XYZ file of C-alpha atoms in Angstrom:
463
model
C 4.851 -0.763 52.516
C 8.554 0.054 52.261
C 10.186 1.698 49.298
C 12.033 -1.551 48.676
C 8.785 -3.480 48.513
C 7.284 -0.850 46.177
C 10.261 -1.019 43.856
C 10.291 -4.825 43.789
C 6.709 -4.856 42.534
C 7.863 -3.293 39.301
C 10.449 -6.038 38.805
C 13.469 -6.352 36.519
C 13.714 -3.380 34.228
C 12.003 -0.986 36.618
C 13.873 -2.092 39.780
C 15.120 1.432 40.199
C 11.622 2.656 40.867
C 9.506 5.516 39.545
C 12.434 7.436 37.965
C 13.145 4.429 35.735
C 9.498 4.146 34.806
C 9.264 7.814 33.896
C 12.398 7.626 31.783
C 11.115 4.531 29.998
C 7.639 5.972 29.240
C 8.977 9.381 28.294
C 11.820 8.309 26.014
C 11.209 7.806 22.328
C 14.839 7.227 21.117
C 14.225 3.523 20.875
C 12.085 4.151 17.757
C 12.526 7.761 16.674
C 16.250 7.203 15.913
C 14.854 6.174 12.537
C 14.333 9.912 11.993
C 18.063 10.677 12.218
C 18.588 11.473 8.588
C 15.522 13.714 8.440
C 16.413 15.400 11.747
C 19.876 16.305 10.570
C 18.559 17.529 7.174
C 16.125 19.810 8.975
C 18.820 21.137 11.317
C 21.151 21.839 8.441
C 18.475 23.754 6.605
C 17.581 25.672 9.809
C 21.145 26.620 10.563
C 21.734 27.841 6.996
C 18.619 29.983 7.246
C 19.657 31.423 10.698
C 22.973 32.490 9.169
C 21.264 33.991 6.070
C 18.986 36.067 8.216
C 21.741 37.154 10.577
C 20.423 35.368 13.618
C 23.710 33.408 13.977
C 27.105 33.975 12.428
C 28.428 32.315 9.277
C 31.222 30.750 11.372
C 28.737 29.128 13.724
C 26.608 27.909 10.847
C 29.682 26.357 9.182
C 30.658 24.599 12.473
C 27.137 23.366 12.863
C 26.961 22.156 9.291
C 30.236 20.199 9.543
C 29.385 18.865 12.935
C 25.993 17.574 11.792
C 27.617 15.805 8.827
C 29.985 14.086 11.243
C 27.053 13.030 13.438
C 25.208 11.656 10.386
C 28.283 9.673 9.290
C 28.629 8.211 12.804
C 24.985 7.170 12.827
C 25.143 5.667 9.351
C 28.347 3.766 10.215
C 26.737 2.407 13.400
C 29.194 4.235 15.598
C 26.711 6.427 17.408
C 25.592 5.716 20.929
C 21.991 6.552 21.560
C 21.069 7.507 25.108
C 17.589 6.906 26.607
C 18.362 9.614 29.169
C 18.407 12.125 26.299
C 14.847 11.080 25.441
C 14.676 11.498 21.699
C 16.575 11.743 18.442
C 16.725 15.598 18.588
C 18.427 15.696 21.985
C 20.727 12.879 21.142
C 21.928 14.642 17.995
C 22.269 17.999 19.750
C 24.268 16.507 22.604
C 26.680 14.833 20.273
C 26.944 17.986 18.134
C 27.887 19.902 21.368
C 30.560 17.359 22.149
C 31.997 17.800 18.672
C 31.850 21.604 18.182
C 31.180 23.131 21.571
C 29.277 26.416 22.066
C 27.932 26.891 18.492
C 25.856 23.766 18.918
C 23.741 25.634 21.552
C 22.740 28.228 18.972
C 21.192 25.661 16.621
C 17.972 25.530 18.573
C 17.390 29.277 18.201
C 13.897 30.090 16.723
C 12.612 26.561 16.820
C 11.120 23.968 19.217
C 11.152 20.291 19.455
C 7.486 20.577 18.461
C 8.091 21.960 15.011
C 11.300 19.974 14.692
C 9.576 16.592 15.193
C 6.669 17.552 12.920
C 9.162 18.374 10.209
C 11.210 15.220 10.689
C 8.226 12.973 10.744
C 6.710 14.621 7.708
C 9.988 14.226 5.793
C 10.142 10.610 6.772
C 6.556 9.852 5.724
C 7.179 11.724 2.455
C 10.165 9.465 1.801
C 7.993 6.412 2.501
C 5.353 7.578 0.154
C 7.919 7.943 -2.584
C 9.175 4.460 -1.914
C 5.629 3.010 -1.855
C 4.832 4.717 -5.180
C 7.953 3.095 -6.717
C 6.891 -0.252 -5.194
C 3.451 0.014 -6.689
C 4.840 0.901 -10.124
C 7.092 -2.150 -10.033
C 4.071 -4.353 -9.183
C 1.989 -2.763 -11.916
C 4.761 -3.409 -14.427
C 4.870 -7.089 -13.376
C 1.096 -7.336 -13.792
C 1.276 -5.692 -17.250
C 3.833 -8.311 -18.306
C 1.461 -11.112 -17.160
C -1.475 -9.422 -18.894
C 0.408 -9.037 -22.119
C 1.506 -12.677 -22.174
C -2.072 -13.877 -21.694
C -4.187 -11.110 -23.263
C -6.262 -13.780 -25.157
C -6.094 -16.688 -22.736
C -9.628 -17.520 -21.586
C -10.438 -18.214 -17.942
C -13.588 -18.177 -15.893
C -14.736 -14.943 -14.379
C -16.435 -15.318 -11.001
C -19.124 -13.727 -8.919
C -19.726 -15.157 -5.480
C -16.749 -17.354 -6.388
C -19.118 -19.146 -8.763
C -18.390 -19.402 -12.478
C -20.078 -16.409 -14.078
C -18.788 -15.488 -17.624
C -15.573 -16.162 -19.410
C -12.901 -13.456 -19.231
C -9.274 -13.377 -20.269
C -6.236 -13.836 -18.083
C -5.019 -10.460 -19.336
C -8.275 -8.820 -18.287
C -8.015 -10.202 -14.795
C -4.475 -9.025 -14.423
C -5.428 -5.571 -15.651
C -8.138 -5.361 -12.974
C -5.341 -5.358 -10.408
C -3.368 -2.755 -12.371
C -6.397 -0.479 -12.015
C -6.655 -1.246 -8.261
C -2.983 -0.546 -7.592
C -3.099 2.509 -9.846
C -5.714 3.960 -7.502
C -3.469 3.259 -4.556
C -0.608 5.027 -6.381
C -2.938 7.973 -7.086
C -3.963 8.247 -3.427
C -0.335 8.352 -2.340
C 0.480 11.012 -4.944
C -2.486 13.085 -3.746
C -1.459 12.623 -0.078
C 2.127 13.654 -0.871
C 0.981 16.863 -2.563
C -1.316 17.797 0.285
C 1.306 17.162 3.001
C 4.050 19.041 1.331
C 3.984 22.082 3.635
C 6.864 22.764 6.002
C 6.156 22.988 9.794
C 9.706 24.264 10.589
C 9.540 27.808 12.067
C 6.222 27.289 13.784
C 8.319 26.852 16.981
C 6.427 25.582 19.979
C 3.000 26.741 18.761
C 2.961 30.478 18.208
C 5.845 31.124 15.772
C 8.911 33.138 16.791
C 10.042 36.726 17.247
C 13.278 36.061 15.406
C 13.447 37.334 11.776
C 13.487 33.858 10.202
C 12.844 33.027 6.603
C 10.407 30.078 6.473
C 10.264 30.090 2.680
C 13.982 29.380 2.651
C 13.826 26.373 4.905
C 10.777 25.045 3.132
C 12.527 25.214 -0.216
C 15.753 23.722 1.180
C 13.811 20.674 2.404
C 11.812 20.204 -0.820
C 8.485 21.536 0.509
C 6.166 23.533 -1.712
C 5.550 26.190 0.989
C 5.633 26.746 4.776
C 2.598 25.673 6.724
C 0.335 28.728 7.167
C -0.729 28.333 10.769
C 1.767 27.625 13.548
C -0.812 25.987 15.831
C -1.859 23.594 13.078
C 1.681 23.059 11.922
C 2.843 21.454 15.190
C -0.412 19.588 16.013
C -1.170 18.173 12.512
C -0.637 14.473 11.906
C -3.067 14.245 8.979
C -0.133 13.446 6.726
C 0.560 10.275 8.700
C -3.141 9.363 8.861
C -3.485 9.832 5.131
C -0.460 7.630 4.496
C -1.987 4.974 6.757
C -5.354 5.254 5.127
C -3.848 4.807 1.653
C -1.617 1.998 2.949
C -4.629 0.290 4.475
C -6.557 0.328 1.202
C -3.445 -0.866 -0.670
C -2.975 -3.673 1.886
C -6.613 -4.655 1.340
C -5.985 -4.875 -2.428
C -2.872 -6.946 -1.801
C -4.856 -9.179 0.439
C -7.568 -9.759 -2.154
C -5.020 -10.682 -4.766
C -3.115 -12.869 -2.311
C -6.389 -14.752 -1.606
C -6.855 -15.369 -5.306
C -3.334 -16.689 -5.605
C -3.933 -19.060 -2.708
C -7.023 -20.397 -4.362
C -5.570 -20.475 -7.880
C -2.403 -22.333 -6.839
C -4.422 -25.106 -5.060
C -4.572 -28.651 -6.529
C -8.352 -28.105 -7.063
C -7.800 -25.080 -9.349
C -4.269 -25.338 -10.788
C -4.654 -21.977 -12.465
C -1.171 -20.848 -11.504
C 2.115 -22.282 -10.323
C 4.000 -20.158 -7.831
C 7.789 -20.327 -7.834
C 9.670 -22.173 -5.156
C 11.089 -18.837 -4.073
C 7.712 -17.745 -2.724
C 6.442 -21.168 -1.537
C 7.393 -23.645 1.163
C 6.986 -27.368 1.606
C 5.124 -29.188 4.353
C 7.122 -30.733 7.226
C 5.264 -34.008 7.011
C 3.403 -34.021 3.646
C 5.933 -34.180 0.776
C 3.374 -33.637 -1.917
C 2.415 -30.157 -0.668
C 3.663 -26.760 -1.848
C 2.296 -24.047 0.370
C 1.720 -20.453 -0.894
C 3.179 -18.996 2.272
C 4.233 -15.642 0.847
C 0.677 -15.075 -0.415
C -0.780 -16.071 2.960
C 1.513 -13.668 4.793
C 0.681 -10.839 2.417
C -3.003 -11.636 3.056
C -2.423 -11.157 6.759
C -0.587 -7.754 6.529
C -3.901 -5.862 6.323
C -4.447 -6.676 9.987
C -1.415 -4.788 11.300
C -1.628 -1.976 8.802
C -5.319 -1.379 9.494
C -4.439 -1.677 13.184
C -1.879 1.084 12.838
C -4.491 3.284 11.105
C -7.005 2.819 13.923
C -4.334 3.249 16.606
C -3.192 6.679 15.339
C -6.785 7.823 14.772
C -7.486 6.877 18.345
C -4.418 8.693 19.666
C -5.354 11.894 17.865
C -9.118 11.946 18.311
C -9.270 13.872 21.655
C -6.211 16.096 21.538
C -6.655 19.824 22.044
C -4.375 22.219 20.126
C -1.514 22.349 19.918
C 1.077 19.691 20.962
C 0.486 17.006 23.592
C 2.928 14.233 24.627
C 0.276 11.768 23.408
C 1.627 12.524 19.929
C 4.836 10.676 20.728
C 2.680 7.648 20.140
C 2.340 8.561 16.455
C 5.481 6.947 15.129
C 5.836 3.274 15.994
C 2.652 2.177 14.218
C 3.507 4.244 11.172
C 7.008 2.759 11.024
C 5.549 -0.704 11.353
C 2.867 -0.185 8.694
C 5.414 1.375 6.213
C 7.808 -1.537 6.729
C 5.100 -4.123 6.201
C 3.552 -2.371 3.223
C 6.930 -2.288 1.428
C 7.573 -5.903 2.313
C 4.150 -6.958 1.004
C 4.599 -4.978 -2.201
C 8.019 -6.482 -2.821
C 6.834 -10.048 -2.111
C 3.729 -9.635 -4.353
C 5.883 -8.206 -7.186
C 8.235 -11.133 -6.898
C 5.345 -13.625 -6.946
C 3.746 -12.017 -9.946
C 6.992 -11.921 -11.908
C 7.725 -15.561 -11.143
C 4.308 -17.178 -11.368
C 3.260 -19.275 -14.317
C -0.376 -19.331 -15.476
C -1.638 -22.725 -16.629
C -3.331 -21.849 -19.853
C -4.929 -25.314 -20.383
C -6.454 -25.415 -16.877
C -7.770 -21.847 -17.305
C -9.396 -22.691 -20.589
C -10.939 -25.968 -19.256
C -12.386 -24.090 -16.297
C -13.646 -21.281 -18.485
C -15.751 -23.729 -20.457
C -17.299 -25.298 -17.349
C -20.192 -24.182 -15.215
C -22.365 -22.961 -18.178
C -20.207 -19.807 -18.368
C -21.689 -18.846 -21.762
C -25.266 -18.842 -20.523
C -25.347 -15.063 -20.602
C -24.061 -15.108 -24.184
C -26.942 -17.368 -25.109
C -29.488 -15.049 -23.453
C -27.979 -12.082 -25.193
C -28.120 -13.914 -28.545
C -31.809 -14.689 -27.990
C -32.456 -10.980 -27.490
C -30.329 -9.807 -30.455
C -31.221 -12.515 -33.015
C -34.765 -13.374 -32.128
C -35.945 -10.121 -30.543
C -37.074 -11.811 -27.305
C -37.464 -9.621 -24.309
C -34.489 -10.244 -21.955
C -36.652 -11.695 -19.231
C -38.044 -14.298 -21.619
C -34.582 -14.942 -22.984
C -33.416 -15.437 -19.361
C -36.189 -17.986 -18.809
C -35.359 -19.871 -22.042
C -31.670 -19.953 -21.183
C -32.437 -21.264 -17.651
C -34.477 -24.098 -19.135
C -31.662 -25.042 -21.513
C -29.096 -24.947 -18.633
C -31.436 -27.271 -16.661
C -31.608 -29.631 -19.643
C -27.813 -29.650 -19.982
C -27.377 -30.163 -16.203
C -29.765 -33.155 -16.277
C -27.756 -34.709 -19.154
C -24.380 -33.969 -17.604
C -23.193 -31.916 -20.598
C -22.486 -28.292 -21.503
C -24.768 -25.950 -23.427
C -22.712 -26.320 -26.553
C -23.234 -30.125 -26.399
C -27.028 -29.808 -26.811
C -28.382 -30.392 -30.287
C -30.294 -27.824 -32.297
C -33.443 -29.964 -31.879
C -32.866 -30.020 -28.100
C -32.733 -26.242 -28.081
C -35.762 -25.829 -30.417
C -37.801 -27.989 -28.074
C -37.517 -25.101 -25.617
C -37.604 -22.194 -28.106
C -38.615 -23.117 -31.665
C -37.055 -20.020 -33.329
C -33.460 -20.904 -32.279
C -31.219 -21.487 -35.358
C -27.820 -23.062 -35.985
C -26.250 -19.625 -35.588
C -26.627 -19.982 -31.834
C -23.530 -22.208 -31.655
C -21.363 -19.304 -32.824
C -21.785 -17.593 -29.382
C -21.456 -20.620 -27.129
C -17.662 -21.079 -27.306
C -15.696 -19.290 -24.644
C -13.322 -17.735 -27.183
C -16.291 -16.256 -29.017
C -17.724 -15.043 -25.763
C -14.675 -13.047 -24.726
C -14.073 -11.780 -28.215
C -17.604 -10.314 -28.310
C -17.098 -8.217 -25.124
C -15.882 -5.229 -27.111
C -17.285 -2.453 -24.914
C -14.715 -0.090 -23.464
C -13.083 -1.785 -20.525
C -14.395 -5.171 -21.607
C -12.582 -8.483 -21.715
C -12.136 -8.774 -25.443
C -8.435 -9.251 -26.179
C -8.324 -6.180 -28.378
C -9.636 -4.105 -25.480
C -7.220 -5.680 -23.046
C -4.257 -4.931 -25.304
C -5.442 -1.313 -25.582
C -5.489 -0.977 -21.847
C -2.048 -2.558 -21.571
C -0.700 -0.084 -24.126
C -2.321 2.830 -22.237
C -0.700 1.847 -18.934
C 2.708 1.128 -20.493
C 2.646 4.649 -21.818
C 1.460 6.171 -18.504
C 3.906 4.455 -16.163
C 7.287 6.081 -15.771
């Protein structure tokens, strides 16, 4: 087979043959240009340290500093031309710096490698994303708190197996998600603290013989300390994996809430009305209002979990220290971060804008024998029945109400006494849904006074 035939097999983009293929698979500039800000920040800190330790002159450091600021301004203005031939963001920046300032640019790379450089850049980027995600979660939590406060005493059905279980309050249900998203926030805060060690100065894998000051660069970049082992520093991607793990759990929580909003906004439930800003109409059915934003949020878990699995799979078999496989660490993290932030913003907007239908919530709360457990508890408290016997009596009364097509509170005292003779008129005091929720006064319970206490606690805790 001729070279021409071989090249034509690759087609189009790879018509130039193996050299084009190698350039395409080797280059990362198509995605790691997102690290430009972090790359330049790391280089500025490194240059300042090299000057402070006498490795380069102050004049060279000043030229490098000014040149890097020019490069950054070009990138931010969209005037920078990225080259695939230069492989990555580091070489693109360095090449442009050399064109701007000449020989001093070549001294910037003293006492470092692209291995510790990329680890530092990526860690800085993930740290920025964690900070943004924490702020996004706090905004969502505040929106949930506002909903909870407005409906702290609005009764609604609580579900298990998506079957009516016991009455709860709207505020209590909203606060359940505050707790969920608070755990997501806590995981991100923990991950940020654990990752805040600086890889810069680890060089390729063994450190450097130059008299560098790693404490200085770590402090300049906002790290708590330098990473303690140069091998680990350049091969570690735990910080990205922890971010993806936390993002995956958060996306799962968002998906659960989105599923409830899809159900609640349906014509069959009518618990909530979503605003037009986060809904769409049908192309052929004019009566429909589709909860598209909620459905799209529900789907985000797929790609965020996929990113988590992808990076775990990339890392699982790599010997120390750096391998080119690790170039595959960024695209899925970028995608997951983008989609997490989009999902958080969309959910926050939906929660702020949605209107709960108090009448529909209350009607649903009273259906499905939701106060059956309250009746059983009353039989135990008031009559001293063993719970199993109380459960049996309650089941018989539920069956009687079912057969008559009414609720428990619609049965007469004589009806109830036909099943358990000791029942008194006092039983009707526990059968209303408002009485039911008001009685759940245990810490963390659904009683409005407890809900308001939790709202106050979180309003004080959130920045």
